[in-house]
Tab-separated table of C-alpha atoms and ligand atoms in Angstrom:
chain	number	residue	atom	x	y	z
A	1	MET	CA	18.745	-20.668	-4.517
A	2	LYS	CA	17.361	-23.715	-6.172
A	3	LYS	CA	13.149	-24.130	-5.200
A	4	LYS	CA	11.750	-26.891	-3.496
A	5	THR	CA	9.206	-28.526	-5.521
A	6	ILE	CA	6.279	-27.952	-3.375
A	7	LEU	CA	4.364	-31.844	-3.079
A	8	VAL	CA	1.028	-30.482	-4.171
A	9	LYS	CA	-0.649	-32.037	-7.259
A	10	ASP	CA	-3.039	-28.869	-6.589
A	11	ILE	CA	-2.078	-24.579	-5.224
A	12	ARG	CA	-4.927	-23.219	-4.197
A	13	VAL	CA	-4.085	-19.679	-1.474
A	14	ARG	CA	-6.237	-17.895	-0.318
A	15	PHE	CA	-6.075	-13.987	0.930
A	16	ALA	CA	-8.591	-13.942	3.639
A	17	PRO	CA	-9.232	-10.115	4.449
A	18	SER	CA	-11.308	-9.344	7.168
A	19	PRO	CA	-13.017	-5.995	5.613
A	20	THR	CA	-13.118	-3.954	8.846
A	21	GLY	CA	-11.431	-0.658	7.396
A	22	PRO	CA	-8.501	0.597	5.189
A	23	LEU	CA	-6.917	-2.144	2.464
A	24	HIS	CA	-3.465	-2.397	4.946
A	25	ILE	CA	-0.101	-1.746	2.262
A	26	GLY	CA	0.979	-5.129	4.830
A	27	GLY	CA	-1.836	-6.948	3.462
A	28	ALA	CA	-1.716	-6.415	0.072
A	29	ARG	CA	2.497	-7.313	0.169
A	30	THR	CA	0.334	-10.655	1.979
A	31	ALA	CA	-2.106	-10.695	-1.305
A	32	LEU	CA	0.561	-10.375	-3.532
A	33	PHE	CA	3.081	-13.102	-2.587
A	34	ASN	CA	-0.178	-15.318	-2.712
A	35	TYR	CA	-0.502	-15.118	-6.044
A	36	ILE	CA	2.769	-14.872	-7.173
A	37	PHE	CA	2.965	-17.713	-5.469
A	38	ALA	CA	0.034	-18.903	-6.947
A	39	LYS	CA	1.203	-17.554	-10.503
A	40	GLN	CA	4.383	-19.278	-10.328
A	41	ASN	CA	3.334	-22.983	-9.453
A	42	LYS	CA	0.020	-22.040	-12.277
A	43	GLY	CA	-2.206	-23.075	-9.314
A	44	SER	CA	-5.410	-20.855	-8.301
A	45	PHE	CA	-5.390	-17.518	-6.084
A	46	ILE	CA	-8.764	-16.911	-4.326
A	47	LEU	CA	-9.809	-13.799	-1.649
A	48	ARG	CA	-12.223	-14.624	0.257
A	49	ILE	CA	-13.753	-12.148	2.592
A	50	GLU	CA	-13.734	-12.166	6.472
A	51	ASP	CA	-16.981	-10.833	7.462
A	52	THR	CA	-18.452	-12.749	10.387
A	53	ASP	CA	-17.662	-9.797	12.364
A	54	LYS	CA	-21.656	-7.710	11.778
A	55	GLU	CA	-20.547	-4.995	13.718
A	56	ARG	CA	-17.264	-3.766	12.191
A	57	SER	CA	-17.318	-5.066	8.957
A	58	ASP	CA	-18.533	-3.066	5.991
A	59	GLN	CA	-19.078	-3.341	2.075
A	60	LYS	CA	-17.475	-0.470	1.723
A	61	TRP	CA	-14.667	-2.096	2.843
A	62	THR	CA	-15.068	-5.211	0.632
A	63	GLN	CA	-15.088	-2.738	-2.118
A	64	GLU	CA	-12.125	-0.229	-1.587
A	65	ILE	CA	-9.933	-4.315	-1.737
A	66	ILE	CA	-11.393	-5.005	-4.884
A	67	ASP	CA	-11.513	-1.904	-6.537
A	68	GLU	CA	-7.813	-1.589	-4.903
A	69	PHE	CA	-6.423	-4.704	-6.352
A	70	ASN	CA	-7.708	-3.726	-9.920
A	71	TRP	CA	-6.318	-1.156	-9.944
A	72	LEU	CA	-2.653	-2.789	-9.417
A	73	GLY	CA	-4.033	-6.179	-11.587
A	74	ILE	CA	-3.898	-8.342	-9.500
A	75	GLN	CA	-6.660	-10.359	-10.261
A	76	TRP	CA	-7.893	-13.457	-8.525
A	77	GLN	CA	-9.946	-16.628	-9.996
A	78	GLU	CA	-12.815	-17.381	-7.223
A	79	GLY	CA	-13.786	-14.545	-5.130
A	80	PRO	CA	-17.050	-12.929	-4.325
A	81	ASP	CA	-16.795	-10.570	-7.002
A	82	ILE	CA	-16.479	-13.795	-9.621
A	83	GLY	CA	-17.663	-16.560	-7.536
A	84	GLY	CA	-16.094	-20.465	-8.737
A	85	SER	CA	-16.714	-23.469	-7.515
A	86	PHE	CA	-16.205	-23.231	-3.788
A	87	GLY	CA	-18.298	-19.653	-2.938
A	88	PRO	CA	-19.477	-18.080	-1.552
A	89	TYR	CA	-16.594	-16.380	-0.658
A	90	LYS	CA	-18.272	-13.877	1.689
A	91	GLN	CA	-18.328	-16.262	5.176
A	92	SER	CA	-20.939	-13.548	5.699
A	93	GLN	CA	-23.013	-16.380	3.467
A	94	ARG	CA	-21.829	-19.492	4.872
A	95	ILE	CA	-23.855	-19.857	8.262
A	96	ASP	CA	-25.299	-22.491	7.708
A	97	ILE	CA	-22.051	-24.832	6.706
A	98	TYR	CA	-20.605	-23.033	9.944
A	99	LYS	CA	-23.363	-24.134	11.996
A	100	GLN	CA	-23.418	-27.452	10.424
A	101	TYR	CA	-19.876	-28.390	11.874
A	102	LEU	CA	-20.657	-26.146	14.995
A	103	GLU	CA	-22.949	-29.282	15.881
A	104	LYS	CA	-21.009	-31.886	14.642
A	105	LEU	CA	-18.488	-31.175	16.854
A	106	LEU	CA	-20.754	-30.322	19.896
A	107	SER	CA	-22.151	-33.880	19.132
A	108	GLU	CA	-18.913	-35.307	19.145
A	109	LYS	CA	-17.407	-33.364	22.563
A	110	LYS	CA	-14.543	-32.125	21.041
A	111	ALA	CA	-16.424	-28.143	21.840
A	112	TYR	CA	-19.302	-27.096	24.702
A	113	TYR	CA	-21.480	-24.705	25.605
A	114	CYS	CA	-19.663	-23.076	27.795
A	115	PHE	CA	-22.706	-20.433	29.802
A	116	CYS	CA	-20.006	-18.458	32.185
A	117	LEU	CA	-21.037	-14.983	32.532
A	118	PRO	CA	-18.010	-12.883	31.810
A	119	GLU	CA	-17.450	-10.746	34.962
A	120	ASP	CA	-16.740	-13.778	36.583
A	121	LEU	CA	-14.318	-14.367	33.671
A	122	GLU	CA	-12.844	-11.613	34.292
A	123	ALA	CA	-12.781	-11.870	37.932
A	124	LYS	CA	-10.979	-15.186	37.600
A	125	ARG	CA	-8.191	-13.872	35.130
A	126	GLN	CA	-7.415	-10.749	36.832
A	127	ASP	CA	-6.936	-13.553	39.253
A	128	GLN	CA	-4.200	-16.055	37.798
A	129	ILE	CA	-2.486	-12.812	37.052
A	130	SER	CA	-2.034	-11.446	40.630
A	131	ARG	CA	-0.612	-15.024	40.853
A	132	GLY	CA	1.522	-14.784	38.475
A	133	LEU	CA	-0.120	-17.773	36.338
A	134	ALA	CA	-0.866	-17.128	32.419
A	135	PRO	CA	-4.457	-16.654	32.008
A	136	LYS	CA	-6.504	-19.111	30.809
A	137	TYR	CA	-10.516	-20.689	30.509
A	138	ASP	CA	-10.688	-22.913	34.158
A	139	GLY	CA	-12.783	-25.022	32.447
A	140	THR	CA	-15.884	-24.795	34.909
A	141	CYS	CA	-18.280	-25.811	31.700
A	142	LYS	CA	-16.317	-28.141	30.487
A	143	ASN	CA	-17.950	-31.903	31.734
A	144	LEU	CA	-21.992	-29.530	32.687
A	145	SER	CA	-24.152	-32.742	32.093
A	146	GLU	CA	-26.809	-33.022	29.350
A	147	LYS	CA	-29.658	-32.241	31.264
A	148	ILE	CA	-27.883	-28.891	32.459
A	149	ILE	CA	-27.126	-27.565	29.281
A	150	LEU	CA	-30.545	-28.399	28.079
A	151	GLU	CA	-31.816	-26.914	31.265
A	152	LYS	CA	-29.981	-23.521	30.655
A	153	ILE	CA	-30.345	-22.961	27.002
A	154	LYS	CA	-34.165	-23.753	27.182
A	155	ASN	CA	-33.817	-20.775	30.686
A	156	ASN	CA	-32.152	-18.345	27.733
A	157	ASP	CA	-28.878	-18.518	29.569
A	158	ARG	CA	-26.164	-16.645	27.349
A	159	PHE	CA	-23.760	-19.012	26.493
A	160	VAL	CA	-20.747	-19.258	24.174
A	161	ILE	CA	-19.269	-22.673	22.293
A	162	ARG	CA	-15.581	-22.960	23.230
A	163	PHE	CA	-12.870	-25.925	21.642
A	164	LYS	CA	-11.815	-28.504	23.909
A	165	ILE	CA	-7.932	-27.053	23.260
A	166	GLU	CA	-5.897	-30.683	24.167
A	167	ASN	CA	-2.168	-30.062	25.397
A	168	LYS	CA	0.508	-31.453	23.563
A	169	THR	CA	2.974	-30.051	21.285
A	170	VAL	CA	2.355	-28.164	18.497
A	171	ARG	CA	4.661	-27.855	15.763
A	172	VAL	CA	3.826	-25.738	12.287
A	173	SER	CA	6.449	-26.304	9.778
A	174	ASP	CA	6.477	-23.319	8.539
A	175	LEU	CA	7.869	-22.727	5.071
A	176	ILE	CA	9.250	-19.004	5.649
A	177	ARG	CA	10.344	-19.223	9.953
A	178	GLY	CA	10.669	-23.582	9.822
A	179	GLU	CA	9.360	-25.471	12.685
A	180	VAL	CA	7.952	-23.749	14.860
A	181	GLU	CA	6.766	-25.418	18.644
A	182	PHE	CA	4.060	-24.036	20.465
A	183	ASP	CA	2.996	-25.411	23.953
A	184	THR	CA	-1.255	-25.789	23.798
A	185	SER	CA	-1.151	-26.630	27.850
A	186	LEU	CA	-1.133	-22.824	27.619
A	187	LEU	CA	-3.889	-21.744	25.718
A	188	GLY	CA	-7.164	-23.031	27.333
A	189	ASP	CA	-10.464	-24.059	25.239
A	190	ILE	CA	-10.867	-21.054	23.393
A	191	VAL	CA	-13.924	-19.352	22.204
A	192	ILE	CA	-14.773	-20.919	18.654
A	193	ALA	CA	-18.417	-19.250	17.971
A	194	LYS	CA	-21.011	-17.096	20.035
A	195	ASN	CA	-23.168	-18.829	19.801
A	196	LEU	CA	-24.674	-21.098	16.337
A	197	GLU	CA	-25.104	-18.809	13.861
A	198	ASN	CA	-22.199	-16.244	15.006
A	199	PRO	CA	-19.136	-18.477	14.753
A	200	LEU	CA	-15.648	-17.065	14.914
A	201	PHE	CA	-12.656	-15.913	13.159
A	202	HIS	CA	-10.302	-19.715	14.118
A	203	PHE	CA	-13.586	-21.526	13.174
A	204	THR	CA	-14.144	-20.418	10.517
A	205	VAL	CA	-11.020	-19.978	8.690
A	206	VAL	CA	-10.539	-23.569	9.151
A	207	VAL	CA	-13.361	-25.072	7.969
A	208	ASP	CA	-13.439	-22.420	5.156
A	209	ASP	CA	-9.676	-23.308	3.635
A	210	PHE	CA	-10.277	-27.339	4.308
A	211	LEU	CA	-13.882	-26.399	1.959
A	212	MET	CA	-12.060	-24.586	0.059
A	213	GLN	CA	-9.190	-27.186	-0.520
A	214	ILE	CA	-6.642	-24.374	0.617
A	215	SER	CA	-3.093	-26.409	-0.416
A	216	HIS	CA	-0.825	-23.018	1.425
A	217	VAL	CA	-2.174	-20.335	3.394
A	218	ILE	CA	0.490	-17.489	2.947
A	219	ARG	CA	-0.348	-15.011	5.887
A	220	GLY	CA	1.228	-12.057	7.958
A	221	GLU	CA	3.287	-12.911	10.678
A	222	GLU	CA	0.514	-11.301	13.615
A	223	HIS	CA	-1.397	-14.860	13.111
A	224	LEU	CA	1.997	-17.275	13.607
A	225	SER	CA	0.339	-18.098	17.069
A	226	ASN	CA	-2.917	-18.510	15.593
A	227	THR	CA	-1.863	-21.177	13.947
A	228	PRO	CA	-1.687	-24.231	16.667
A	229	ARG	CA	-4.899	-23.710	17.673
A	230	GLN	CA	-6.814	-24.571	14.604
A	231	MET	CA	-4.541	-26.699	13.654
A	232	LEU	CA	-5.279	-28.820	17.144
A	233	LEU	CA	-9.780	-27.964	15.449
A	234	GLN	CA	-8.148	-29.044	11.870
A	235	ASP	CA	-7.081	-32.377	13.873
A	236	ALA	CA	-10.728	-32.494	15.662
A	237	MET	CA	-12.629	-31.831	12.202
A	238	GLY	CA	-10.571	-34.844	10.332
A	239	PHE	CA	-8.733	-32.272	8.186
A	240	LEU	CA	-5.595	-32.516	6.961
A	241	HIS	CA	-3.003	-28.916	7.550
A	242	PRO	CA	-2.423	-26.863	4.585
A	243	THR	CA	1.223	-25.675	3.991
A	244	TYR	CA	1.904	-22.711	6.036
A	245	ALA	CA	4.128	-19.266	5.492
A	246	HIS	CA	3.644	-16.329	7.785
A	247	ILE	CA	5.110	-13.342	6.606
A	248	PRO	CA	7.187	-11.046	8.339
A	249	LEU	CA	5.567	-7.346	9.724
A	250	PHE	CA	6.178	-4.522	7.645
A	251	LEU	CA	7.949	-2.184	10.552
A	252	ASN	CA	8.553	1.517	10.890
A	253	LYS	CA	11.415	2.732	10.674
A	254	ASP	CA	11.952	2.562	14.624
A	255	LYS	CA	10.851	-1.315	14.255
A	256	SER	CA	7.749	-0.774	15.701
A	257	LYS	CA	4.896	-1.829	14.094
A	258	MET	CA	3.305	0.100	11.512
A	259	SER	CA	1.186	2.373	12.614
A	260	LYS	CA	-1.008	5.342	11.138
A	261	ARG	CA	0.638	7.436	13.916
A	262	GLN	CA	4.312	7.664	11.580
A	263	GLY	CA	2.924	7.903	8.112
A	264	ASP	CA	0.473	5.967	5.451
A	265	VAL	CA	-0.791	2.404	5.973
A	266	ALA	CA	-3.189	1.848	3.820
A	267	LEU	CA	-2.713	0.866	-0.135
A	268	LYS	CA	-5.195	3.533	-1.104
A	269	ASP	CA	-3.678	6.613	0.855
A	270	TYR	CA	-0.210	4.985	-1.985
A	271	HIS	CA	-2.844	5.589	-5.329
A	272	ASN	CA	-3.816	8.416	-4.418
A	273	GLN	CA	-0.473	10.111	-3.700
A	274	GLY	CA	0.549	8.998	-7.592
A	275	TYR	CA	2.761	5.878	-6.510
A	276	LEU	CA	2.326	3.745	-9.343
A	277	PRO	CA	0.783	0.325	-9.110
A	278	GLU	CA	3.535	-1.289	-10.865
A	279	ALA	CA	6.574	0.480	-8.974
A	280	LEU	CA	3.813	-0.181	-5.313
A	281	ILE	CA	4.358	-4.523	-6.434
A	282	ASN	CA	8.268	-4.166	-7.042
A	283	PHE	CA	8.574	-2.437	-3.195
A	284	MET	CA	5.583	-4.118	-1.504
A	285	VAL	CA	8.143	-7.909	-2.629
A	286	LEU	CA	11.135	-6.314	-2.329
A	287	MET	CA	10.032	-5.765	1.393
A	288	GLY	CA	10.610	-8.875	3.081
A	289	TRP	CA	11.637	-11.353	0.141
A	290	ASN	CA	15.458	-10.861	-0.668
A	291	PRO	CA	16.224	-11.950	-4.331
A	292	GLY	CA	20.039	-12.466	-3.772
A	293	THR	CA	21.430	-10.058	-5.933
A	294	GLU	CA	21.818	-6.289	-6.236
A	295	LYS	CA	18.974	-6.432	-8.507
A	296	GLU	CA	16.309	-4.557	-7.227
A	297	LEU	CA	13.809	-3.216	-10.484
A	298	PHE	CA	11.438	-6.226	-11.034
A	299	SER	CA	8.301	-6.904	-13.858
A	300	LEU	CA	5.505	-8.870	-12.236
A	301	SER	CA	6.410	-11.772	-14.379
A	302	GLU	CA	10.500	-11.125	-13.206
A	303	LEU	CA	9.385	-11.329	-9.751
A	304	ILE	CA	6.713	-14.273	-11.009
A	305	LYS	CA	9.642	-16.448	-12.466
A	306	GLU	CA	12.117	-15.497	-9.470
A	307	PHE	CA	9.776	-14.948	-6.514
A	308	SER	CA	10.394	-18.107	-3.884
A	309	ILE	CA	8.670	-18.086	-1.003
A	310	GLU	CA	11.736	-19.926	1.152
A	311	ARG	CA	13.759	-16.888	0.656
A	312	VAL	CA	11.362	-14.294	2.499
A	313	GLN	CA	13.146	-13.288	5.829
A	314	LYS	CA	11.905	-13.789	8.800
A	315	ALA	CA	13.075	-10.569	10.140
A	316	GLY	CA	9.817	-7.896	10.130
A	317	ALA	CA	10.448	-5.470	7.057
A	318	VAL	CA	11.227	-2.043	7.503
A	319	PHE	CA	8.779	0.024	5.434
A	320	ASN	CA	11.446	2.544	3.939
A	321	ILE	CA	9.832	5.023	1.912
A	322	GLN	CA	13.073	6.894	0.162
A	323	ARG	CA	13.472	2.576	-1.578
A	324	LEU	CA	9.679	3.080	-2.839
A	325	ASP	CA	10.195	7.070	-4.158
A	326	PHE	CA	13.851	5.796	-6.281
A	327	ILE	CA	11.738	3.261	-7.297
A	328	ASN	CA	8.663	4.697	-8.394
A	329	SER	CA	10.479	7.585	-9.690
A	330	VAL	CA	11.949	5.204	-12.074
A	331	TYR	CA	8.906	3.765	-13.532
A	332	ILE	CA	7.808	7.362	-13.630
A	333	LYS	CA	10.825	8.340	-16.292
A	334	ASN	CA	9.657	4.968	-17.947
A	335	LYS	CA	6.557	5.772	-18.737
A	336	PRO	CA	5.657	6.915	-22.311
A	337	ILE	CA	5.006	10.391	-22.538
A	338	ARG	CA	2.205	10.538	-23.440
A	339	LYS	CA	0.779	7.750	-20.622
A	340	LEU	CA	2.238	10.247	-18.020
A	341	THR	CA	0.808	13.293	-18.836
A	342	GLU	CA	-2.588	11.267	-18.657
A	343	LEU	CA	-1.795	9.491	-14.956
A	344	CYS	CA	-0.481	13.298	-13.626
A	345	MET	CA	-3.873	15.269	-14.663
A	346	PRO	CA	-6.209	13.852	-12.337
A	347	TYR	CA	-3.846	16.305	-9.544
A	348	LEU	CA	-3.852	18.769	-11.850
A	349	GLU	CA	-7.224	19.085	-11.370
A	350	GLY	CA	-7.389	22.075	-9.532
A	351	PHE	CA	-5.393	24.347	-12.273
A	352	ASP	CA	-6.098	25.859	-16.247
A	353	THR	CA	-5.165	23.275	-17.927
A	354	LYS	CA	-6.879	24.331	-20.679
A	355	GLN	CA	-4.658	27.153	-22.239
A	356	PHE	CA	-2.345	24.013	-23.624
A	357	SER	CA	-2.226	22.426	-25.847
A	358	GLN	CA	-2.135	18.323	-24.993
A	359	LYS	CA	1.892	18.768	-26.425
A	360	GLN	CA	2.109	21.521	-24.801
A	361	LEU	CA	1.504	20.084	-21.605
A	362	GLU	CA	3.106	16.836	-22.474
A	363	ASN	CA	6.116	19.177	-22.766
A	364	ILE	CA	5.476	20.274	-19.003
A	365	ILE	CA	5.610	16.934	-17.863
A	366	GLU	CA	8.678	15.712	-19.732
A	367	LEU	CA	10.394	19.091	-18.274
A	368	HIS	CA	9.649	18.288	-14.432
A	369	LYS	CA	8.744	14.022	-14.662
A	370	PRO	CA	12.961	13.709	-13.490
A	371	ARG	CA	11.839	15.443	-10.499
A	372	LEU	CA	9.081	13.358	-9.281
A	373	LYS	CA	8.621	10.990	-7.005
A	374	LYS	CA	5.179	10.282	-6.581
A	375	LEU	CA	2.600	11.958	-9.559
A	376	SER	CA	1.096	14.584	-6.771
A	377	ASP	CA	4.671	16.215	-7.026
A	378	ILE	CA	3.478	17.735	-10.492
A	379	ALA	CA	1.545	19.932	-8.886
A	380	GLU	CA	3.827	22.102	-6.834
A	381	LEU	CA	6.346	21.339	-9.746
A	382	THR	CA	4.192	23.172	-12.408
A	383	ASP	CA	1.760	25.099	-11.029
A	384	TYR	CA	4.112	28.365	-12.413
A	385	PHE	CA	2.661	27.582	-15.624
A	386	PHE	CA	-0.965	27.689	-14.816
A	387	LYS	CA	-1.315	30.464	-12.935
A	388	GLU	CA	-2.571	33.970	-13.944
A	389	LYS	CA	-0.257	35.788	-12.266
A	390	LEU	CA	2.963	34.891	-9.463
A	391	GLU	CA	2.840	35.640	-6.404
A	392	TYR	CA	6.628	35.725	-4.789
A	393	ASP	CA	9.151	37.777	-2.552
A	394	LYS	CA	11.563	39.826	-4.815
A	395	ASN	CA	15.077	38.896	-2.771
A	396	LEU	CA	14.400	35.513	-5.436
A	397	LEU	CA	15.175	37.352	-8.283
A	398	LYS	CA	18.240	38.294	-6.455
A	399	TRP	CA	21.384	36.939	-8.140
A	400	ALA	CA	25.114	37.515	-6.251
A	401	LYS	CA	25.084	40.866	-5.173
A	402	MET	CA	22.798	42.858	-7.416
A	403	GLY	CA	20.803	45.605	-6.553
A	404	ASP	CA	17.240	46.117	-7.558
A	405	ASN	CA	18.032	48.430	-9.711
A	406	GLU	CA	20.171	46.308	-11.994
A	407	ILE	CA	18.402	43.223	-11.721
A	408	LYS	CA	15.448	45.408	-13.389
A	409	ASN	CA	18.131	45.971	-16.218
A	410	ALA	CA	18.692	42.921	-17.080
A	411	LEU	CA	14.840	42.218	-17.082
A	412	VAL	CA	14.538	44.655	-19.566
A	413	ALA	CA	17.648	43.542	-21.867
A	414	ALA	CA	16.045	40.193	-21.576
A	415	GLN	CA	12.839	41.886	-22.611
A	416	LYS	CA	13.451	43.743	-25.492
A	417	THR	CA	15.666	40.560	-26.861
A	418	LEU	CA	12.662	38.457	-26.394
A	419	LEU	CA	10.165	41.299	-28.425
A	420	LEU	CA	12.197	41.145	-30.787
A	421	ALA	CA	12.500	37.430	-30.862
A	422	LYS	CA	11.188	35.864	-34.068
A	423	LYS	CA	11.135	31.807	-33.692
A	424	TRP	CA	9.496	30.977	-30.488
A	425	ASP	CA	11.128	27.657	-29.426
A	426	LYS	CA	13.474	26.873	-26.826
A	427	GLU	CA	16.485	26.130	-29.602
A	428	ASN	CA	16.555	30.426	-30.396
A	429	LEU	CA	15.103	31.234	-27.456
A	430	GLU	CA	18.487	29.559	-25.584
A	431	LYS	CA	20.576	31.244	-28.763
A	432	ILE	CA	19.782	34.593	-27.775
A	433	LEU	CA	19.287	35.425	-24.850
A	434	VAL	CA	22.676	33.678	-24.096
A	435	ARG	CA	23.811	36.197	-26.022
A	436	GLU	CA	22.241	38.796	-24.912
A	437	ALA	CA	23.682	37.956	-21.188
A	438	GLU	CA	26.889	37.712	-22.623
A	439	LEU	CA	26.574	41.576	-23.781
A	440	PHE	CA	25.483	42.611	-20.784
A	441	ASN	CA	27.549	40.874	-18.863
A	442	LEU	CA	30.097	43.014	-20.423
A	443	GLU	CA	28.264	46.187	-20.757
A	444	LYS	CA	27.788	45.789	-16.374
A	445	ASN	CA	31.664	44.628	-16.357
A	446	TYR	CA	30.074	41.400	-14.889
A	447	PRO	CA	32.231	38.679	-15.117
A	448	LEU	CA	31.710	37.205	-18.579
A	449	GLN	CA	31.175	33.445	-17.820
A	450	ASN	CA	28.548	34.226	-15.608
A	451	LYS	CA	25.460	33.906	-17.483
A	452	GLY	CA	23.393	34.119	-14.266
A	453	TYR	CA	23.457	37.888	-13.960
A	454	LEU	CA	20.850	37.725	-16.867
A	455	LEU	CA	19.178	34.687	-17.035
A	456	TRP	CA	18.636	33.498	-13.309
A	457	PRO	CA	16.373	37.252	-12.397
A	458	LEU	CA	14.473	36.262	-16.107
A	459	ARG	CA	13.873	32.557	-14.961
A	460	VAL	CA	12.473	33.700	-11.462
A	461	ALA	CA	10.672	36.270	-13.292
A	462	LEU	CA	9.118	33.157	-15.895
A	463	SER	CA	8.437	30.447	-12.586
A	464	GLY	CA	8.278	32.380	-9.288
A	465	LYS	CA	10.647	30.159	-8.004
A	466	SER	CA	13.949	29.096	-6.668
A	467	ALA	CA	14.184	26.135	-8.402
A	468	SER	CA	12.396	25.413	-11.678
A	469	ALA	CA	13.247	24.229	-15.255
A	470	GLY	CA	14.785	26.635	-17.273
A	471	PRO	CA	14.187	29.909	-18.976
A	472	PHE	CA	14.411	28.837	-22.159
A	473	GLU	CA	11.778	25.861	-22.090
A	474	ILE	CA	9.884	28.020	-19.577
A	475	ALA	CA	9.500	30.742	-22.183
A	476	GLU	CA	8.716	28.709	-25.144
A	477	ILE	CA	5.535	26.607	-23.501
A	478	LEU	CA	4.468	29.618	-21.969
A	479	GLY	CA	4.305	31.857	-25.128
A	480	LYS	CA	5.436	35.025	-25.632
A	481	GLU	CA	2.455	37.579	-24.899
A	482	LYS	CA	2.594	35.284	-21.193
A	483	SER	CA	6.008	35.609	-21.164
A	484	LEU	CA	6.617	39.379	-21.694
A	485	GLN	CA	3.788	39.455	-19.030
A	486	ARG	CA	5.435	38.071	-16.421
A	487	ILE	CA	9.280	39.480	-16.557
A	488	SER	CA	6.239	43.293	-17.269
A	489	GLU	CA	5.438	41.822	-13.612
A	490	ALA	CA	9.071	41.569	-12.463
A	491	ILE	CA	9.858	44.711	-13.942
A	492	LEU	CA	7.352	46.448	-11.273
A	493	LEU	CA	8.082	44.365	-8.477
A	494	CYS	CA	11.986	45.780	-8.666
A	495	ASP	CA	10.290	48.959	-8.153
A	496	LYS	CA	8.715	47.993	-4.654
B	1	LIG	N1	-9.212	-12.982	8.328
B	1	LIG	C1	-7.531	-12.118	8.963
B	1	LIG	C2	-7.654	-10.893	8.968
B	1	LIG	O1	-7.657	-10.684	8.061
B	1	LIG	C3	-7.296	-13.258	7.880
B	1	LIG	C4	-7.033	-14.553	8.596
B	1	LIG	C5	-6.017	-15.068	7.756
B	1	LIG	O2	-5.149	-15.601	5.996
B	1	LIG	O3	-6.162	-16.434	7.983
B	1	LIG	O4	-6.194	-10.211	9.711
């Protein structure tokens, strides 16, 4: 599909998270769409921290946002950590700016002080609901006289600041959803600040999008219903509307909103489990954007070339962990072994990895690479290399209908062969063990071609697992001494 040309000179987009908890993977995707959109239009991507909610905001979440994007390799051109010409980029540092705009709206009578008590508002709300009406503010304080307002303020009466919502139809032209109409008469006058020093979300977003010269607001669909309110605020303050694009939510398999109860939601959880940044980026963009071809693997630079905001789907994007696993496993397979080993090392921290050389460790990782969906899988897949003593059920040693004695015989035969091995590499080990397996079958009258009679018990003796790498590869890495020791232990197990 041909891309529409965007008719704005300077493309400036922002990611505007509230640092009230771990960075959600849906939020990370929103940021990514903004980043890619900025890149492909040679624009600027800005990080703005929306931390006006003092109770719920925490610097540690801001730091997590910065750290996780560093890890993803996504860099903004302006933000709280690097500054820029439109800063500060933390809303908590912009209170004076908001105050001026609040005062202006109040003086122009586009906003007003509301002294209604919360309990009265709640009673009215309940009454409206019981009468089958959509609850909205009834306008009690809309036309208070100057005198009464001053008196109440002097009296230290608590107030909030409400914005007069004009009753009309607001049309949002959304790059993804097309034209969406809202009837604002259902809204009632909204609270835009708790007081002059405590502005609220709708107001700060509108002021900042204007002052930071944001051309496109690309954000989660949960904000679509906020857009008419924000557009009315823009009108009241004489600001131009940015262009909007609301991206679909991530959904659970059952199509409910993605929540912690059904799996991990924080980007960091995926990071910690060993999903690679390039795989997560690829996956996140595909969850919601349809490239229009079968192609599934995209590097970031390909995404910057091929992504188009108009091809973002309207429907919610079901979070498909199998797809993420698949994409991640491909990126893992393509990693140079040295790098992959380095990436796996933190997941082997609990093991005595020092007993192996760098080359041996690389061999261990290489052997298990085909089965790695995420880096953390490496611990369970390879733990048997690092253990001093293996623990496993002796039934595991059993191949076909072999009894304990027959298993023992097989292990003794393998042990003898290995004792005599001159060259300890997997090629030679394979050669001598396969020959021994054939002789063993001949001697014991086992089907000749079925080498499992010798090799299966041997592999289990070396790994203690029902599934592992092959016996030659394991023996090569473990070395002669440790391999023979494990076989002896398995022989003892047969006697138990
Ligand atoms: N701070 C808002 C949030 O974290 C986003 C605001 C916006 O993108 O307009 O949900």
